[in-house]
Structure formats: C-alpha cells, structure tokens
Amino acid sequence: MYIFTCENTFEDMMCCIYHAWEKALKVGHGCVRLEKRGEEQISLFDEYIYVEYNEEEYKKVVRSIRHKISEEAYACVYYACLSSEQDALDTAYRFLIKGFKIGSDITFMRNDPDVMRIKDIRRKVLHETRYFMEFARFNSIGNKVYVCHLEPESDVIYEVSLHFADRMPSENWLIIDDNRKKSVVHTTDGQMYIRYFTDYDMSVLAKTEDVNDEYTDMWKIFFETIAIKHRYNPECQRNLMPVWMRKHVTEFQ
C-alpha cells in the first residue's frame, strides 16, 4: 500500500490527490491511500510518500474537478478538506475516482457509500461554520482593532471570516484559530489574508482576551438579566450551544 501524506491545508491536499492519482495509474486505486500529516497510522508494510505544495498541480486538480465533474462536486471536496475527520481526505479521493468516471451525476448518487460519507462530512463542516458565525465574540483593543479567538475542530475560520467581512467591512479585525495558530486578518480597505503565528505570537495574542471594557460587562449583565430562571434547561442549552464551543464566548467567562 502506498500512503500519500501532506500538510493540513486545502492546497496541499489537492497536490496530494494529484500525486496519488499519478501513482494509481500504475498500481491501481486500491493500492493507494491518502492521509493528512500527523494522522498517519504507521505500518511496516506500507510505503509513505510525503507530498509538498506545487501551485501548478494544485490548479490542475481544481480545474479538472470543476470542468470535468461539477461545481457541486468541487464544493463537496473543498469542505471535506476543511474537516477534522481522519478519513476526510481519502474519502474525497474515493469520491473523485467515481466522479471523473460518472460525471456531474455523482453528487446525486446518495446510495453510494463514498458519496454519502462526503455529504455527511460537508454537512458537519457547514454546521460548525454556522455555529461559529453565531458564537464569535470580538474584543476591542485600543479602539483600533477587534480580535476574536476560536477553537474549531474543522478549519473553518476563513468561511466564518467571509460572514464578518460583509458585516464589518470598514473595521480592522482578526479571527484567530488557536488550535492551528493562524488567523484571518481583515483591514479597513477590505483586504483579507491568512497569517500564521509562532508560539510566542500566540502567547501575546492570548492576552487580548483579558481586555474588558464597559460593553463586556454590559453584555454579561444583559445575558443574565434576560434569562428566565424557571425555564433554565442546561440540556437544551448544550444542544443549541455545545460546551466545547463556549471557551471564548464572553457571556460564559
């Protein structure tokens, strides 16, 4: 078995698919598996091949999916690559094997296990994205920049940032993924880009959550005041707002 590994970014995963497919043309798709780096289950009988990013290969894979299958298929693969599920990358690869053979109809074959799996992964990523759109809380730092900390399971901060770029277009802000040590930075001129941080950077940025102002206290008081004590239902609350998502939510601190 040839196991292709790569970094946990969408671009790297597309390159991984490119090299895995190239190898599969010689040995067969059944002899190839894809895994994200750090999630490998090492075996003495498998050959591990690490794939590095190549812009040309990345563009080729994306172009082929969009033109030879469909935009819907591309969306499925894209969200699968954002997922934290261990089998997400290999599922995307199996989905593409059938997609390039069948065409755009592949997304309607809901009885196929690979299609069902990638649809399920996509649904979970979209749900997590919507959750964090609602649960994101910004701290104002010196009335110059707004900072938000999140710890999503899937790599969704860019999708969340698109939501706030439409609602806060004239503000400086950044949304930080504490798990992946990266952020999406938005400037007043509307530009948005991704930046990666060192451990030292993260230790400095962690202090931004200690900043309190009058609005922080007002929000906490408002949250407590509107609560109806006789209808307190922690189980329902956990369903609507999972506990693991509350770490950086102001009203729960």
C-alpha positions as a LaTeX table, in Angstrom:
\begin{tabular}{lrrr}
\hline
Residue & $x$ (\AA) & $y$ (\AA) & $z$ (\AA) \\
\hline
Met1 & 0.00 & 0.00 & 0.00 \\
Tyr2 & 1.26 & 3.46 & $-0.94$ \\
Ile3 & 0.17 & 6.09 & 1.58 \\
Phe4 & 0.40 & 9.71 & 0.46 \\
Thr5 & 0.58 & 12.36 & 3.18 \\
Cys6 & 0.54 & 16.14 & 3.13 \\
Glu7 & 0.09 & 19.22 & 5.30 \\
Asn8 & $-3.38$ & 20.08 & 6.56 \\
Thr9 & $-4.24$ & 22.78 & 4.01 \\
Phe10 & $-6.61$ & 22.60 & 1.06 \\
Glu11 & $-3.88$ & 23.45 & $-1.46$ \\
Asp12 & $-1.55$ & 20.73 & $-0.17$ \\
Met13 & $-4.36$ & 18.18 & $-0.24$ \\
Met14 & $-5.06$ & 18.90 & $-3.90$ \\
Cys15 & $-1.39$ & 18.24 & $-4.66$ \\
Cys16 & $-1.61$ & 15.04 & $-2.62$ \\
Ile17 & $-4.56$ & 13.90 & $-4.74$ \\
Tyr18 & $-2.57$ & 14.70 & $-7.89$ \\
His19 & 0.40 & 12.52 & $-6.90$ \\
Ala20 & $-1.77$ & 9.72 & $-5.54$ \\
Trp21 & $-3.71$ & 9.60 & $-8.80$ \\
Glu22 & $-0.49$ & 9.56 & $-10.79$ \\
Lys23 & 0.71 & 6.56 & $-8.80$ \\
Ala24 & $-2.68$ & 4.84 & $-9.01$ \\
Leu25 & $-2.49$ & 4.85 & $-12.81$ \\
Lys26 & 0.41 & 2.40 & $-12.41$ \\
Val27 & $-0.62$ & 0.29 & $-9.40$ \\
Gly28 & $-4.40$ & 0.80 & $-9.13$ \\
His29 & $-6.52$ & 2.97 & $-6.86$ \\
Gly30 & $-6.92$ & 0.12 & $-4.38$ \\
Cys31 & $-3.20$ & 0.26 & $-3.61$ \\
Val32 & $-3.28$ & 3.95 & $-2.70$ \\
Arg33 & $-4.48$ & 5.76 & 0.43 \\
Leu34 & $-4.36$ & 9.42 & 1.44 \\
Glu35 & $-3.79$ & 10.77 & 4.95 \\
Lys36 & $-3.08$ & 14.17 & 6.46 \\
Arg37 & 0.31 & 14.57 & 8.08 \\
Gly38 & 0.20 & 13.82 & 11.78 \\
Glu39 & $-2.69$ & 11.39 & 11.43 \\
Glu40 & $-0.77$ & 8.51 & 9.88 \\
Gln41 & $-1.12$ & 5.04 & 11.36 \\
Ile42 & 2.40 & 3.79 & 10.74 \\
Ser43 & 2.76 & 0.29 & 9.31 \\
Leu44 & 5.93 & $-1.61$ & 8.43 \\
Phe45 & 4.39 & $-2.94$ & 5.24 \\
Asp46 & 3.32 & 0.38 & 3.71 \\
Glu47 & 5.33 & 2.97 & 1.82 \\
Tyr48 & 4.77 & 6.56 & 2.96 \\
Ile49 & 5.17 & 9.38 & 0.45 \\
Tyr50 & 5.10 & 12.99 & 1.62 \\
Val51 & 3.78 & 15.47 & $-0.95$ \\
Glu52 & 4.77 & 19.13 & $-0.95$ \\
Tyr53 & 2.75 & 22.01 & $-2.36$ \\
Asn54 & 3.05 & 22.80 & $-6.06$ \\
Glu55 & 0.94 & 25.61 & $-7.46$ \\
Glu56 & 0.64 & 24.12 & $-10.95$ \\
Glu57 & $-0.52$ & 20.74 & $-9.63$ \\
Tyr58 & $-2.99$ & 22.43 & $-7.28$ \\
Lys59 & $-4.54$ & 24.43 & $-10.12$ \\
Lys60 & $-4.73$ & 21.36 & $-12.37$ \\
Val61 & $-6.71$ & 19.35 & $-9.83$ \\
Val62 & $-9.12$ & 22.18 & $-9.03$ \\
Arg63 & $-9.67$ & 22.93 & $-12.72$ \\
Ser64 & $-10.29$ & 19.26 & $-13.53$ \\
Ile65 & $-12.87$ & 18.84 & $-10.75$ \\
Arg66 & $-14.78$ & 21.96 & $-11.77$ \\
His67 & $-14.76$ & 21.33 & $-15.51$ \\
Lys68 & $-14.96$ & 17.52 & $-15.73$ \\
Ile69 & $-17.34$ & 16.87 & $-12.83$ \\
Ser70 & $-19.18$ & 19.93 & $-11.44$ \\
Glu71 & $-19.02$ & 22.91 & $-9.10$ \\
Glu72 & $-21.13$ & 20.93 & $-6.62$ \\
Ala73 & $-18.54$ & 18.15 & $-6.60$ \\
Tyr74 & $-15.81$ & 20.73 & $-6.03$ \\
Ala75 & $-17.75$ & 22.12 & $-3.06$ \\
Cys76 & $-18.01$ & 18.62 & $-1.56$ \\
Val77 & $-14.26$ & 18.08 & $-1.91$ \\
Tyr78 & $-13.45$ & 21.55 & $-0.59$ \\
Tyr79 & $-15.47$ & 21.15 & 2.61 \\
Ala80 & $-14.16$ & 17.61 & 3.11 \\
Cys81 & $-10.62$ & 19.01 & 3.08 \\
Leu82 & $-11.58$ & 21.51 & 5.79 \\
Ser83 & $-12.87$ & 18.72 & 8.02 \\
Ser84 & $-11.05$ & 17.29 & 11.03 \\
Glu85 & $-12.39$ & 13.79 & 10.29 \\
Gln86 & $-9.50$ & 11.37 & 9.90 \\
Asp87 & $-10.87$ & 9.76 & 6.74 \\
Ala88 & $-11.92$ & 13.03 & 5.06 \\
Leu89 & $-9.03$ & 13.30 & 2.59 \\
Asp90 & $-9.20$ & 9.67 & 1.48 \\
Thr91 & $-12.99$ & 9.94 & 1.19 \\
Ala92 & $-12.55$ & 12.94 & $-1.12$ \\
Tyr93 & $-10.15$ & 10.89 & $-3.24$ \\
Arg94 & $-12.58$ & 7.92 & $-3.49$ \\
Phe95 & $-15.36$ & 10.35 & $-4.37$ \\
Leu96 & $-13.27$ & 11.82 & $-7.20$ \\
Ile97 & $-12.44$ & 8.38 & $-8.61$ \\
Lys98 & $-16.14$ & 7.82 & $-9.21$ \\
Gly99 & $-16.77$ & 11.45 & $-10.12$ \\
Phe100 & $-14.34$ & 11.50 & $-13.02$ \\
Lys101 & $-15.88$ & 8.27 & $-14.29$ \\
Ile102 & $-19.56$ & 9.19 & $-13.91$ \\
Gly103 & $-19.53$ & 12.98 & $-14.23$ \\
Ser104 & $-21.82$ & 15.52 & $-12.61$ \\
Asp105 & $-24.41$ & 12.88 & $-11.70$ \\
Ile106 & $-22.10$ & 11.58 & $-8.96$ \\
Thr107 & $-23.45$ & 14.14 & $-6.47$ \\
Phe108 & $-26.96$ & 12.67 & $-6.81$ \\
Met109 & $-25.90$ & 9.06 & $-6.12$ \\
Arg110 & $-26.87$ & 9.15 & $-2.46$ \\
Asn111 & $-26.85$ & 5.37 & $-2.11$ \\
Asp112 & $-23.13$ & 5.23 & $-2.83$ \\
Pro113 & $-21.17$ & 4.95 & 0.45 \\
Asp114 & $-18.43$ & 7.39 & $-0.64$ \\
Val115 & $-20.99$ & 9.97 & $-1.75$ \\
Met116 & $-22.96$ & 9.54 & 1.46 \\
Arg117 & $-19.80$ & 9.92 & 3.53 \\
Ile118 & $-18.54$ & 13.07 & 1.80 \\
Lys119 & $-22.01$ & 14.63 & 2.01 \\
Asp120 & $-22.08$ & 13.87 & 5.73 \\
Ile121 & $-18.63$ & 15.41 & 6.24 \\
Arg122 & $-19.67$ & 18.51 & 4.29 \\
Arg123 & $-22.82$ & 18.88 & 6.37 \\
Lys124 & $-20.85$ & 18.71 & 9.63 \\
Val125 & $-18.36$ & 21.34 & 8.45 \\
Leu126 & $-21.15$ & 23.68 & 7.34 \\
His127 & $-22.94$ & 23.25 & 10.67 \\
Glu128 & $-19.75$ & 24.05 & 12.56 \\
Thr129 & $-19.22$ & 27.13 & 10.38 \\
Arg130 & $-22.72$ & 28.40 & 11.13 \\
Tyr131 & $-22.24$ & 27.76 & 14.85 \\
Phe132 & $-19.10$ & 29.87 & 14.98 \\
Met133 & $-20.69$ & 32.65 & 12.94 \\
Glu134 & $-23.14$ & 32.97 & 15.84 \\
Phe135 & $-20.72$ & 32.32 & 18.71 \\
Ala136 & $-17.82$ & 34.54 & 17.60 \\
Arg137 & $-17.14$ & 37.34 & 20.12 \\
Phe138 & $-14.80$ & 40.26 & 19.41 \\
Asn139 & $-12.76$ & 42.26 & 21.93 \\
Ser140 & $-11.92$ & 45.85 & 21.06 \\
Ile141 & $-8.20$ & 46.55 & 21.53 \\
Gly142 & $-7.48$ & 50.24 & 21.97 \\
Asn143 & $-10.45$ & 51.14 & 19.75 \\
Lys144 & $-8.23$ & 50.23 & 16.80 \\
Val145 & $-8.75$ & 46.53 & 16.11 \\
Tyr146 & $-11.26$ & 43.83 & 17.02 \\
Val147 & $-9.90$ & 40.42 & 17.98 \\
Cys148 & $-11.81$ & 37.13 & 18.11 \\
His149 & $-10.49$ & 33.77 & 19.34 \\
Leu150 & $-11.98$ & 30.47 & 18.17 \\
Glu151 & $-11.02$ & 26.81 & 18.57 \\
Pro152 & $-12.92$ & 24.99 & 15.82 \\
Glu153 & $-12.44$ & 21.31 & 15.13 \\
Ser154 & $-12.56$ & 21.89 & 11.37 \\
Asp155 & $-10.55$ & 24.54 & 9.53 \\
Val156 & $-13.45$ & 26.98 & 9.15 \\
Ile157 & $-12.14$ & 30.40 & 10.22 \\
Tyr158 & $-11.90$ & 31.67 & 6.64 \\
Glu159 & $-15.52$ & 30.71 & 6.00 \\
Val160 & $-16.52$ & 32.45 & 9.24 \\
Ser161 & $-14.48$ & 35.50 & 8.22 \\
Leu162 & $-16.39$ & 35.85 & 4.95 \\
His163 & $-19.52$ & 36.31 & 7.04 \\
Phe164 & $-17.98$ & 39.15 & 9.07 \\
Ala165 & $-16.28$ & 40.76 & 6.07 \\
Asp166 & $-19.77$ & 41.51 & 4.78 \\
Arg167 & $-20.94$ & 42.88 & 8.14 \\
Met168 & $-17.82$ & 44.72 & 9.32 \\
Pro169 & $-16.27$ & 45.89 & 6.03 \\
Ser170 & $-14.77$ & 49.14 & 7.34 \\
Glu171 & $-13.13$ & 47.76 & 10.51 \\
Asn172 & $-9.74$ & 46.28 & 11.33 \\
Trp173 & $-10.26$ & 42.83 & 12.82 \\
Leu174 & $-8.79$ & 39.38 & 13.01 \\
Ile175 & $-10.24$ & 35.98 & 13.80 \\
Ile176 & $-7.70$ & 33.65 & 15.38 \\
Asp177 & $-7.76$ & 29.85 & 15.25 \\
Asp178 & $-6.00$ & 28.93 & 18.49 \\
Asn179 & $-5.77$ & 25.26 & 17.50 \\
Arg180 & $-3.98$ & 25.87 & 14.20 \\
Lys181 & $-2.06$ & 29.00 & 15.25 \\
Lys182 & $-3.30$ & 31.08 & 12.37 \\
Ser183 & $-5.72$ & 33.91 & 11.76 \\
Val184 & $-7.67$ & 35.70 & 9.08 \\
Val185 & $-6.79$ & 39.40 & 9.11 \\
His186 & $-9.21$ & 41.99 & 7.72 \\
Thr187 & $-8.14$ & 45.60 & 7.11 \\
Thr188 & $-10.22$ & 48.76 & 6.72 \\
Asp189 & $-9.62$ & 48.79 & 2.97 \\
Gly190 & $-11.42$ & 45.46 & 2.67 \\
Gln191 & $-8.39$ & 43.22 & 2.11 \\
Met192 & $-8.38$ & 39.86 & 3.87 \\
Tyr193 & $-5.48$ & 37.44 & 4.22 \\
Ile194 & $-4.30$ & 34.48 & 6.30 \\
Arg195 & $-1.38$ & 34.77 & 8.68 \\
Tyr196 & 0.36 & 32.02 & 10.67 \\
Phe197 & 1.76 & 32.61 & 14.16 \\
Thr198 & 4.61 & 31.33 & 16.31 \\
Asp199 & 4.13 & 30.11 & 19.88 \\
Tyr200 & 5.37 & 33.48 & 21.10 \\
Asp201 & 2.84 & 35.31 & 18.91 \\
Met202 & 0.05 & 33.15 & 20.33 \\
Ser203 & 1.10 & 33.85 & 23.91 \\
Val204 & 0.91 & 37.60 & 23.21 \\
Leu205 & $-2.42$ & 37.33 & 21.40 \\
Ala206 & $-3.89$ & 35.29 & 24.26 \\
Lys207 & $-3.71$ & 38.43 & 26.41 \\
Thr208 & $-6.26$ & 40.15 & 24.18 \\
Glu209 & $-8.98$ & 38.09 & 25.86 \\
Asp210 & $-8.15$ & 39.71 & 29.20 \\
Val211 & $-9.20$ & 43.11 & 27.90 \\
Asn212 & $-12.53$ & 44.20 & 29.38 \\
Asp213 & $-14.49$ & 47.37 & 28.76 \\
Glu214 & $-17.91$ & 48.67 & 29.73 \\
Tyr215 & $-19.55$ & 46.80 & 26.87 \\
Thr216 & $-18.12$ & 43.49 & 28.06 \\
Asp217 & $-19.73$ & 43.94 & 31.46 \\
Met218 & $-22.96$ & 45.26 & 29.93 \\
Trp219 & $-23.22$ & 42.21 & 27.68 \\
Lys220 & $-22.76$ & 39.81 & 30.60 \\
Ile221 & $-25.38$ & 41.67 & 32.65 \\
Phe222 & $-27.78$ & 41.63 & 29.70 \\
Phe223 & $-27.26$ & 37.89 & 29.26 \\
Glu224 & $-28.07$ & 37.23 & 32.92 \\
Thr225 & $-30.98$ & 39.68 & 33.05 \\
Ile226 & $-32.98$ & 38.30 & 30.13 \\
Ala227 & $-32.67$ & 34.71 & 31.38 \\
Ile228 & $-35.88$ & 33.14 & 32.69 \\
Lys229 & $-34.84$ & 31.17 & 35.76 \\
His230 & $-37.93$ & 28.96 & 35.78 \\
Arg231 & $-37.13$ & 27.82 & 32.25 \\
Tyr232 & $-33.50$ & 27.01 & 32.90 \\
Asn233 & $-32.70$ & 23.92 & 30.81 \\
Pro234 & $-28.98$ & 23.12 & 30.60 \\
Glu235 & $-29.53$ & 20.05 & 28.41 \\
Cys236 & $-31.36$ & 22.09 & 25.79 \\
Gln237 & $-28.71$ & 24.79 & 26.07 \\
Arg238 & $-25.95$ & 22.25 & 25.40 \\
Asn239 & $-27.77$ & 21.05 & 22.28 \\
Leu240 & $-28.07$ & 24.57 & 20.92 \\
Met241 & $-24.65$ & 25.72 & 22.09 \\
Pro242 & $-22.20$ & 22.83 & 22.65 \\
Val243 & $-19.96$ & 23.21 & 25.70 \\
Trp244 & $-16.72$ & 22.86 & 23.72 \\
Met245 & $-17.67$ & 25.92 & 21.65 \\
Arg246 & $-18.12$ & 28.20 & 24.67 \\
Lys247 & $-14.49$ & 28.63 & 25.70 \\
His248 & $-14.12$ & 32.08 & 24.13 \\
Val249 & $-17.74$ & 33.21 & 24.39 \\
Thr250 & $-17.90$ & 36.33 & 26.56 \\
Glu251 & $-21.10$ & 35.55 & 28.46 \\
Phe252 & $-19.75$ & 32.18 & 29.66 \\
Gln253 & $-16.46$ & 33.51 & 31.00 \\
\hline
\end{tabular}
